Amino acid sequence: MELPPTAGLPLQLSDFSSALFSKYSAEKSFEKALAEILQADALDIYSSGTLCLRIAFETIKELSGRTKVIIPAYTCPLVPIAAHAAKMEVLLCDTKAGGFDFDLSNLEKLCDKSIAAIVPTNIAGLPADLKKPKELARAFGAYLIEDAAQSLGARRFDFEHADITVYSLAAGKGLSLYDGGILHCRDAELRVKSRLIGARFTRADAFLSLRRSLEIFGLWLFYNPQGLKFVYGNSLRSHLKQGDLLKAVGEDFELDIPAYEFGEFRKRIGLSALRRFPEFLSKNRLRALFRKKVLEEQFALDVLSEEEGTEGSWPFLMLLCKTQSDRDKIMDCLWGSGLGITRLFIQELPAYEYLRAIVPQVSMPNARDFAQRSFSITNSAFLREDMFRQILSSLIDLGLGRSDNQKMTTASES
Ligand SMILES: Cc1ncc(COP(=O)(O)O)c(C=O)c1O
């Protein structure tokens, strides 16, 4: 038995038959259905979230004539790789203490009239604070690009929005189509420009299209507690044994960004799966909120939470221990257990050896601390109540229970 580290919507055989046999037209396309869910006028699909970021960066570079972009020091290494590919200079902003939003005083210091874009980033499906970054972007004539790669389906009731939002459809994301990304430009000028630039990256490739069609079939076949052992768990344990943490979490990225046309077959599968997406999201949220409460009541750790006026998509629960040694104890015990426990980004961006040439080597103490004390628990429906209880037992055995409340209750009992 092996659980996925994130809650991805499992594909069904009916998605494939629907893709093969149902009518598909521009009016009833995947893009249209997604745009409805995201309340967008229009959006575009490319071969990855990283490529969408690259296109977004190139778009704003051409429109503004500026080449500097501010990204958080705790984010996916693919983000500076996308900026580098767009020939942009990366500036790192530290995260706020104990969180993933920008440290605002650091952000203010970095902003001036040479900045092309600020990139607030949603982590663990939780919408980032856009308000202050947007004010700063407006004050200095920069664009706001929301990196929502981890949060397709999260909602904002705070009426804040970025100029461009990027989502990921990679394996393990909420809506997984093996790979893919969504680029949503709010302004018509940005959209027209981004489409011109995007066209350079949408080369039809029959071989890759066929390969991806087989891979998405593999995703359906293996994305379950029996199959994941073969395509995820065994290699995870082998990398952990060798002490190769970057490989364990799949962060050993190349600087090259693959770019090709996202095939229609997978869009058709996406359209079919999308019908189950709203219900999947609301169940995920309820489960996550229950489990977050149980964890916080019983253990001396924090679970990252939604800001007021937002609803997360909750692919996993992101937890912050009091100390790095608590976090390491948990990982030693549970990382290879098959129960969907892992770490997100292993370290702050300047610490990645292979990013040395493209991110500034500056000290980012909050981002470093966050990477050192955090871990995640899957919010997949495959994590049944009895398995969640097993995780709680392990945390108690490790001496992490709150001393005033060692009694174990689970969401189903409370
Ligand atoms: C925060 C963040 N940004 C960007 C990306 C890149 O998305 P993709 O894997 O679709 O290229 C990821 C991927 O996990 C991510 O987590």
CSV table of N, CA, C and O in Angstrom, one decimal, residues 256-342:
chain,number,residue,atom,x,y,z
A,256,ASP,N,16.5,23.1,-18.7
A,256,ASP,CA,15.8,23.1,-20.0
A,256,ASP,C,14.3,22.9,-19.7
A,256,ASP,O,13.9,22.0,-18.9
A,257,ILE,N,13.4,23.7,-20.4
A,257,ILE,CA,12.0,23.5,-20.2
A,257,ILE,C,11.3,22.9,-21.4
A,257,ILE,O,11.3,23.5,-22.5
A,258,PRO,N,10.9,21.7,-21.3
A,258,PRO,CA,10.2,21.0,-22.5
A,258,PRO,C,9.0,21.9,-22.9
A,258,PRO,O,8.3,22.4,-22.1
A,259,ALA,N,8.9,22.0,-24.2
A,259,ALA,CA,7.7,22.8,-24.8
A,259,ALA,C,7.2,22.1,-26.0
A,259,ALA,O,7.9,21.8,-26.9
A,260,TYR,N,5.9,21.8,-26.0
A,260,TYR,CA,5.3,21.2,-27.2
A,260,TYR,C,3.8,21.4,-27.0
A,260,TYR,O,3.3,21.9,-26.0
A,261,GLU,N,3.0,21.1,-28.1
A,261,GLU,CA,1.6,21.3,-28.1
A,261,GLU,C,0.9,20.3,-27.1
A,261,GLU,O,1.2,19.1,-27.2
A,262,PHE,N,0.0,20.9,-26.3
A,262,PHE,CA,-0.8,20.0,-25.4
A,262,PHE,C,-1.9,19.4,-26.2
A,262,PHE,O,-2.8,20.1,-26.7
A,263,GLY,N,-1.9,18.1,-26.4
A,263,GLY,CA,-2.7,17.4,-27.3
A,263,GLY,C,-4.2,17.4,-26.9
A,263,GLY,O,-4.6,17.5,-25.8
A,264,GLU,N,-5.1,17.3,-28.0
A,264,GLU,CA,-6.5,17.3,-27.8
A,264,GLU,C,-7.1,16.1,-27.0
A,264,GLU,O,-8.0,16.3,-26.2
A,265,PHE,N,-6.4,15.0,-27.1
A,265,PHE,CA,-6.9,13.8,-26.4
A,265,PHE,C,-6.9,14.0,-24.9
A,265,PHE,O,-7.9,13.8,-24.2
A,266,ARG,N,-5.8,14.6,-24.4
A,266,ARG,CA,-5.8,14.9,-23.0
A,266,ARG,C,-6.7,16.0,-22.5
A,266,ARG,O,-7.2,16.0,-21.4
A,267,LYS,N,-7.0,16.9,-23.5
A,267,LYS,CA,-7.9,18.0,-23.1
A,267,LYS,C,-9.3,17.3,-23.0
A,267,LYS,O,-10.1,17.7,-22.1
A,268,ARG,N,-9.6,16.4,-23.8
A,268,ARG,CA,-10.9,15.7,-23.7
A,268,ARG,C,-11.0,14.9,-22.4
A,268,ARG,O,-12.1,14.9,-21.8
A,269,ILE,N,-9.9,14.3,-22.0
A,269,ILE,CA,-9.9,13.6,-20.7
A,269,ILE,C,-10.2,14.6,-19.6
A,269,ILE,O,-10.9,14.4,-18.7
A,270,GLY,N,-9.5,15.7,-19.7
A,270,GLY,CA,-9.6,16.8,-18.7
A,270,GLY,C,-11.0,17.3,-18.6
A,270,GLY,O,-11.6,17.5,-17.5
A,271,LEU,N,-11.7,17.4,-19.8
A,271,LEU,CA,-13.1,17.9,-19.8
A,271,LEU,C,-14.0,16.9,-19.0
A,271,LEU,O,-14.8,17.3,-18.2
A,272,SER,N,-13.8,15.6,-19.3
A,272,SER,CA,-14.6,14.6,-18.6
A,272,SER,C,-14.3,14.6,-17.1
A,272,SER,O,-15.2,14.6,-16.2
A,273,ALA,N,-13.0,14.7,-16.7
A,273,ALA,CA,-12.7,14.6,-15.3
A,273,ALA,C,-13.1,15.9,-14.5
A,273,ALA,O,-13.5,15.8,-13.3
A,274,LEU,N,-13.2,17.0,-15.3
A,274,LEU,CA,-13.5,18.3,-14.6
A,274,LEU,C,-14.9,18.3,-14.0
A,274,LEU,O,-15.2,19.0,-13.1
A,275,ARG,N,-15.8,17.4,-14.6
A,275,ARG,CA,-17.2,17.3,-14.0
A,275,ARG,C,-17.2,16.9,-12.6
A,275,ARG,O,-18.0,17.2,-11.8
A,276,ARG,N,-16.2,16.1,-12.2
A,276,ARG,CA,-16.1,15.6,-10.8
A,276,ARG,C,-15.3,16.6,-9.9
A,276,ARG,O,-15.2,16.4,-8.7
A,277,PHE,N,-14.7,17.6,-10.5
A,277,PHE,CA,-13.7,18.4,-9.8
A,277,PHE,C,-14.4,19.3,-8.6
A,277,PHE,O,-13.8,19.3,-7.5
A,278,PRO,N,-15.5,20.0,-8.9
A,278,PRO,CA,-16.0,20.8,-7.8
A,278,PRO,C,-16.4,20.0,-6.5
A,278,PRO,O,-16.0,20.3,-5.4
A,279,GLU,N,-17.0,18.8,-6.7
A,279,GLU,CA,-17.3,17.9,-5.6
A,279,GLU,C,-16.1,17.4,-4.9
A,279,GLU,O,-16.0,17.3,-3.6
A,280,PHE,N,-15.1,17.0,-5.7
A,280,PHE,CA,-13.8,16.5,-5.2
A,280,PHE,C,-13.2,17.6,-4.3
A,280,PHE,O,-12.7,17.3,-3.2
A,281,LEU,N,-13.2,18.9,-4.8
A,281,LEU,CA,-12.6,19.9,-4.0
A,281,LEU,C,-13.3,20.2,-2.7
A,281,LEU,O,-12.7,20.4,-1.6
A,282,SER,N,-14.6,20.2,-2.7
A,282,SER,CA,-15.3,20.5,-1.5
A,282,SER,C,-15.1,19.3,-0.4
A,282,SER,O,-15.0,19.6,0.8
A,283,LYS,N,-15.1,18.1,-0.9
A,283,LYS,CA,-14.8,17.0,0.0
A,283,LYS,C,-13.4,17.1,0.6
A,283,LYS,O,-13.1,16.9,1.8
A,284,ASN,N,-12.4,17.5,-0.3
A,284,ASN,CA,-11.0,17.6,0.2
A,284,ASN,C,-11.0,18.7,1.3
A,284,ASN,O,-10.2,18.5,2.3
A,285,ARG,N,-11.7,19.8,1.1
A,285,ARG,CA,-11.6,20.9,2.0
A,285,ARG,C,-12.2,20.5,3.4
A,285,ARG,O,-11.6,20.7,4.4
A,286,LEU,N,-13.3,19.8,3.3
A,286,LEU,CA,-13.9,19.4,4.6
A,286,LEU,C,-12.9,18.4,5.4
A,286,LEU,O,-12.7,18.5,6.6
A,287,ARG,N,-12.4,17.4,4.6
A,287,ARG,CA,-11.5,16.5,5.2
A,287,ARG,C,-10.3,17.2,5.8
A,287,ARG,O,-9.9,17.0,7.0
A,288,ALA,N,-9.7,18.1,5.1
A,288,ALA,CA,-8.5,18.9,5.5
A,288,ALA,C,-8.8,19.7,6.8
A,288,ALA,O,-8.0,19.7,7.7
A,289,LEU,N,-10.0,20.3,6.8
A,289,LEU,CA,-10.3,21.2,7.9
A,289,LEU,C,-10.5,20.4,9.2
A,289,LEU,O,-10.0,20.7,10.3
A,290,PHE,N,-11.1,19.2,9.1
A,290,PHE,CA,-11.3,18.3,10.2
A,290,PHE,C,-9.9,17.8,10.7
A,290,PHE,O,-9.6,17.9,11.9
A,291,ARG,N,-9.1,17.4,9.8
A,291,ARG,CA,-7.8,16.8,10.2
A,291,ARG,C,-6.8,17.9,10.8
A,291,ARG,O,-6.1,17.6,11.7
A,292,LYS,N,-6.9,19.0,10.2
A,292,LYS,CA,-6.1,20.2,10.7
A,292,LYS,C,-6.5,20.4,12.2
A,292,LYS,O,-5.6,20.6,13.1
A,293,LYS,N,-7.8,20.4,12.5
A,293,LYS,CA,-8.2,20.6,13.9
A,293,LYS,C,-7.7,19.6,14.8
A,293,LYS,O,-7.2,19.8,15.9
A,294,VAL,N,-7.9,18.3,14.4
A,294,VAL,CA,-7.4,17.2,15.2
A,294,VAL,C,-5.9,17.3,15.5
A,294,VAL,O,-5.4,17.2,16.6
A,295,LEU,N,-5.2,17.6,14.4
A,295,LEU,CA,-3.7,17.7,14.6
A,295,LEU,C,-3.3,18.8,15.5
A,295,LEU,O,-2.4,18.7,16.4
A,296,GLU,N,-3.9,20.0,15.4
A,296,GLU,CA,-3.6,21.1,16.2
A,296,GLU,C,-4.0,21.0,17.6
A,296,GLU,O,-3.3,21.4,18.5
A,297,GLU,N,-5.1,20.3,17.8
A,297,GLU,CA,-5.6,20.0,19.2
A,297,GLU,C,-4.6,19.1,20.0
A,297,GLU,O,-4.3,19.2,21.1
A,298,GLN,N,-4.1,18.1,19.2
A,298,GLN,CA,-3.4,17.1,19.9
A,298,GLN,C,-1.8,17.2,19.9
A,298,GLN,O,-1.2,16.6,20.7
A,299,PHE,N,-1.3,18.0,19.0
A,299,PHE,CA,0.1,18.1,18.8
A,299,PHE,C,0.7,19.5,18.9
A,299,PHE,O,0.0,20.4,18.5
A,300,ALA,N,1.9,19.6,19.3
A,300,ALA,CA,2.6,20.9,19.4
A,300,ALA,C,3.1,21.2,18.0
A,300,ALA,O,4.3,21.3,17.8
A,301,LEU,N,2.2,21.4,17.1
A,301,LEU,CA,2.6,21.9,15.7
A,301,LEU,C,1.5,22.7,15.1
A,301,LEU,O,0.4,22.7,15.5
A,302,ASP,N,1.9,23.5,14.1
A,302,ASP,CA,0.9,24.4,13.4
A,302,ASP,C,0.6,23.8,12.0
A,302,ASP,O,1.5,23.2,11.4
A,303,VAL,N,-0.6,23.9,11.6
A,303,VAL,CA,-1.0,23.5,10.3
A,303,VAL,C,-1.3,24.8,9.5
A,303,VAL,O,-2.1,25.6,10.0
A,304,LEU,N,-0.7,25.0,8.4
A,304,LEU,CA,-1.0,26.2,7.6
A,304,LEU,C,-2.4,26.3,7.2
A,304,LEU,O,-3.1,25.3,6.9
A,305,SER,N,-2.9,27.5,7.2
A,305,SER,CA,-4.4,27.7,7.2
A,305,SER,C,-4.8,28.7,6.1
A,305,SER,O,-3.9,29.5,5.6
A,306,GLU,N,-6.1,28.7,5.8
A,306,GLU,CA,-6.6,29.7,4.8
A,306,GLU,C,-6.6,31.1,5.4
A,306,GLU,O,-7.0,31.2,6.6
A,307,GLU,N,-6.3,32.1,4.6
A,307,GLU,CA,-6.5,33.5,5.1
A,307,GLU,C,-7.9,33.8,4.9
A,307,GLU,O,-8.6,33.2,4.1
A,308,GLU,N,-8.4,34.8,5.7
A,308,GLU,CA,-9.8,35.2,5.6
A,308,GLU,C,-10.1,35.6,4.2
A,308,GLU,O,-9.3,36.2,3.5
A,309,GLY,N,-11.3,35.2,3.7
A,309,GLY,CA,-11.7,35.6,2.4
A,309,GLY,C,-11.2,34.7,1.3
A,309,GLY,O,-11.2,35.0,0.1
A,310,THR,N,-10.6,33.6,1.7
A,310,THR,CA,-10.1,32.6,0.7
A,310,THR,C,-10.5,31.2,1.1
A,310,THR,O,-10.8,30.9,2.3
A,311,GLU,N,-10.6,30.3,0.1
A,311,GLU,CA,-10.7,28.8,0.4
A,311,GLU,C,-9.7,28.1,-0.4
A,311,GLU,O,-9.5,28.3,-1.6
A,312,GLY,N,-9.0,27.2,0.3
A,312,GLY,CA,-7.9,26.5,-0.3
A,312,GLY,C,-8.4,25.3,-1.1
A,312,GLY,O,-9.5,24.9,-0.9
A,313,SER,N,-7.5,24.7,-1.9
A,313,SER,CA,-7.9,23.5,-2.6
A,313,SER,C,-7.3,22.3,-1.9
A,313,SER,O,-7.7,21.2,-2.2
A,314,TRP,N,-6.5,22.5,-0.9
A,314,TRP,CA,-6.0,21.5,0.1
A,314,TRP,C,-5.5,20.2,-0.6
A,314,TRP,O,-6.0,19.1,-0.2
A,315,PRO,N,-4.5,20.2,-1.4
A,315,PRO,CA,-3.9,18.9,-1.9
A,315,PRO,C,-3.2,18.2,-0.7
A,315,PRO,O,-3.1,16.9,-0.8
A,316,PHE,N,-2.7,18.9,0.2
A,316,PHE,CA,-2.1,18.3,1.4
A,316,PHE,C,-2.1,19.2,2.6
A,316,PHE,O,-2.4,20.4,2.4
A,317,LEU,N,-1.8,18.7,3.8
A,317,LEU,CA,-1.7,19.6,4.9
A,317,LEU,C,-0.3,19.9,5.1
A,317,LEU,O,0.6,19.0,5.1
A,318,MET,N,0.0,21.2,5.3
A,318,MET,CA,1.4,21.6,5.4
A,318,MET,C,1.6,21.9,6.9
A,318,MET,O,0.9,22.8,7.5
A,319,LEU,N,2.5,21.2,7.6
A,319,LEU,CA,2.7,21.4,9.0
A,319,LEU,C,4.1,22.0,9.3
A,319,LEU,O,5.1,21.7,8.7
A,320,LEU,N,4.0,22.7,10.5
A,320,LEU,CA,5.3,23.3,10.9
A,320,LEU,C,5.5,22.9,12.3
A,320,LEU,O,4.7,23.2,13.2
A,321,CYS,N,6.7,22.2,12.5
A,321,CYS,CA,7.0,21.7,13.9
A,321,CYS,C,7.7,22.9,14.7
A,321,CYS,O,8.1,23.9,14.1
A,322,LYS,N,7.7,22.7,16.0
A,322,LYS,CA,8.4,23.7,16.8
A,322,LYS,C,9.9,23.8,16.5
A,322,LYS,O,10.5,24.8,16.6
A,323,THR,N,10.5,22.6,16.3
A,323,THR,CA,11.9,22.6,16.0
A,323,THR,C,12.2,21.7,14.8
A,323,THR,O,11.5,20.8,14.5
A,324,GLN,N,13.4,21.9,14.3
A,324,GLN,CA,13.9,21.1,13.2
A,324,GLN,C,14.0,19.6,13.7
A,324,GLN,O,13.8,18.7,12.9
A,325,SER,N,14.5,19.5,14.9
A,325,SER,CA,14.7,18.1,15.4
A,325,SER,C,13.4,17.3,15.5
A,325,SER,O,13.3,16.1,15.2
A,326,ASP,N,12.3,18.0,15.9
A,326,ASP,CA,11.0,17.3,15.9
A,326,ASP,C,10.6,16.9,14.5
A,326,ASP,O,10.2,15.8,14.2
A,327,ARG,N,10.8,17.8,13.5
A,327,ARG,CA,10.5,17.5,12.1
A,327,ARG,C,11.3,16.3,11.6
A,327,ARG,O,10.8,15.4,11.0
A,328,ASP,N,12.6,16.3,11.9
A,328,ASP,CA,13.4,15.3,11.4
A,328,ASP,C,13.1,13.9,12.1
A,328,ASP,O,13.1,12.9,11.4
A,329,LYS,N,12.7,13.9,13.3
A,329,LYS,CA,12.2,12.7,14.0
A,329,LYS,C,11.0,12.1,13.2
A,329,LYS,O,10.9,10.9,13.0
A,330,ILE,N,10.1,13.0,12.9
A,330,ILE,CA,8.9,12.6,12.2
A,330,ILE,C,9.2,12.0,10.8
A,330,ILE,O,8.8,10.9,10.4
A,331,MET,N,10.1,12.7,10.1
A,331,MET,CA,10.5,12.2,8.8
A,331,MET,C,11.2,10.8,8.9
A,331,MET,O,11.0,9.9,8.1
A,332,ASP,N,12.1,10.7,9.9
A,332,ASP,CA,12.8,9.4,10.0
A,332,ASP,C,11.8,8.3,10.2
A,332,ASP,O,12.0,7.2,9.7
A,333,CYS,N,10.8,8.6,10.9
A,333,CYS,CA,9.8,7.5,11.2
A,333,CYS,C,8.8,7.3,10.1
A,333,CYS,O,8.4,6.2,9.8
A,334,LEU,N,8.4,8.4,9.4
A,334,LEU,CA,7.2,8.2,8.6
A,334,LEU,C,7.4,8.5,7.1
A,334,LEU,O,6.5,8.2,6.3
A,335,TRP,N,8.5,9.0,6.7
A,335,TRP,CA,8.7,9.4,5.3
A,335,TRP,C,8.5,8.2,4.3
A,335,TRP,O,7.9,8.3,3.3
A,336,GLY,N,9.1,7.1,4.7
A,336,GLY,CA,9.1,6.0,3.8
A,336,GLY,C,7.9,5.0,4.1
A,336,GLY,O,7.9,3.9,3.6
A,337,SER,N,7.0,5.5,5.0
A,337,SER,CA,6.0,4.5,5.5
A,337,SER,C,4.8,4.2,4.5
A,337,SER,O,4.0,3.3,4.7
A,338,GLY,N,4.8,5.0,3.4
A,338,GLY,CA,3.7,4.8,2.4
A,338,GLY,C,2.4,5.5,2.8
A,338,GLY,O,1.4,5.3,2.2
A,339,LEU,N,2.5,6.3,3.9
A,339,LEU,CA,1.2,7.0,4.4
A,339,LEU,C,1.1,8.4,3.8
A,339,LEU,O,0.2,9.2,4.3
A,340,GLY,N,1.8,8.7,2.8
A,340,GLY,CA,1.6,10.1,2.2
A,340,GLY,C,2.3,11.2,2.9
A,340,GLY,O,1.8,12.3,2.9
A,341,ILE,N,3.4,10.9,3.7
A,341,ILE,CA,4.1,12.0,4.4
A,341,ILE,C,5.4,12.3,3.7
A,341,ILE,O,6.1,11.4,3.3
A,342,THR,N,5.6,13.6,3.4
A,342,THR,CA,6.8,14.0,2.7
A,342,THR,C,7.2,15.4,3.1
A,342,THR,O,6.6,16.0,4.0
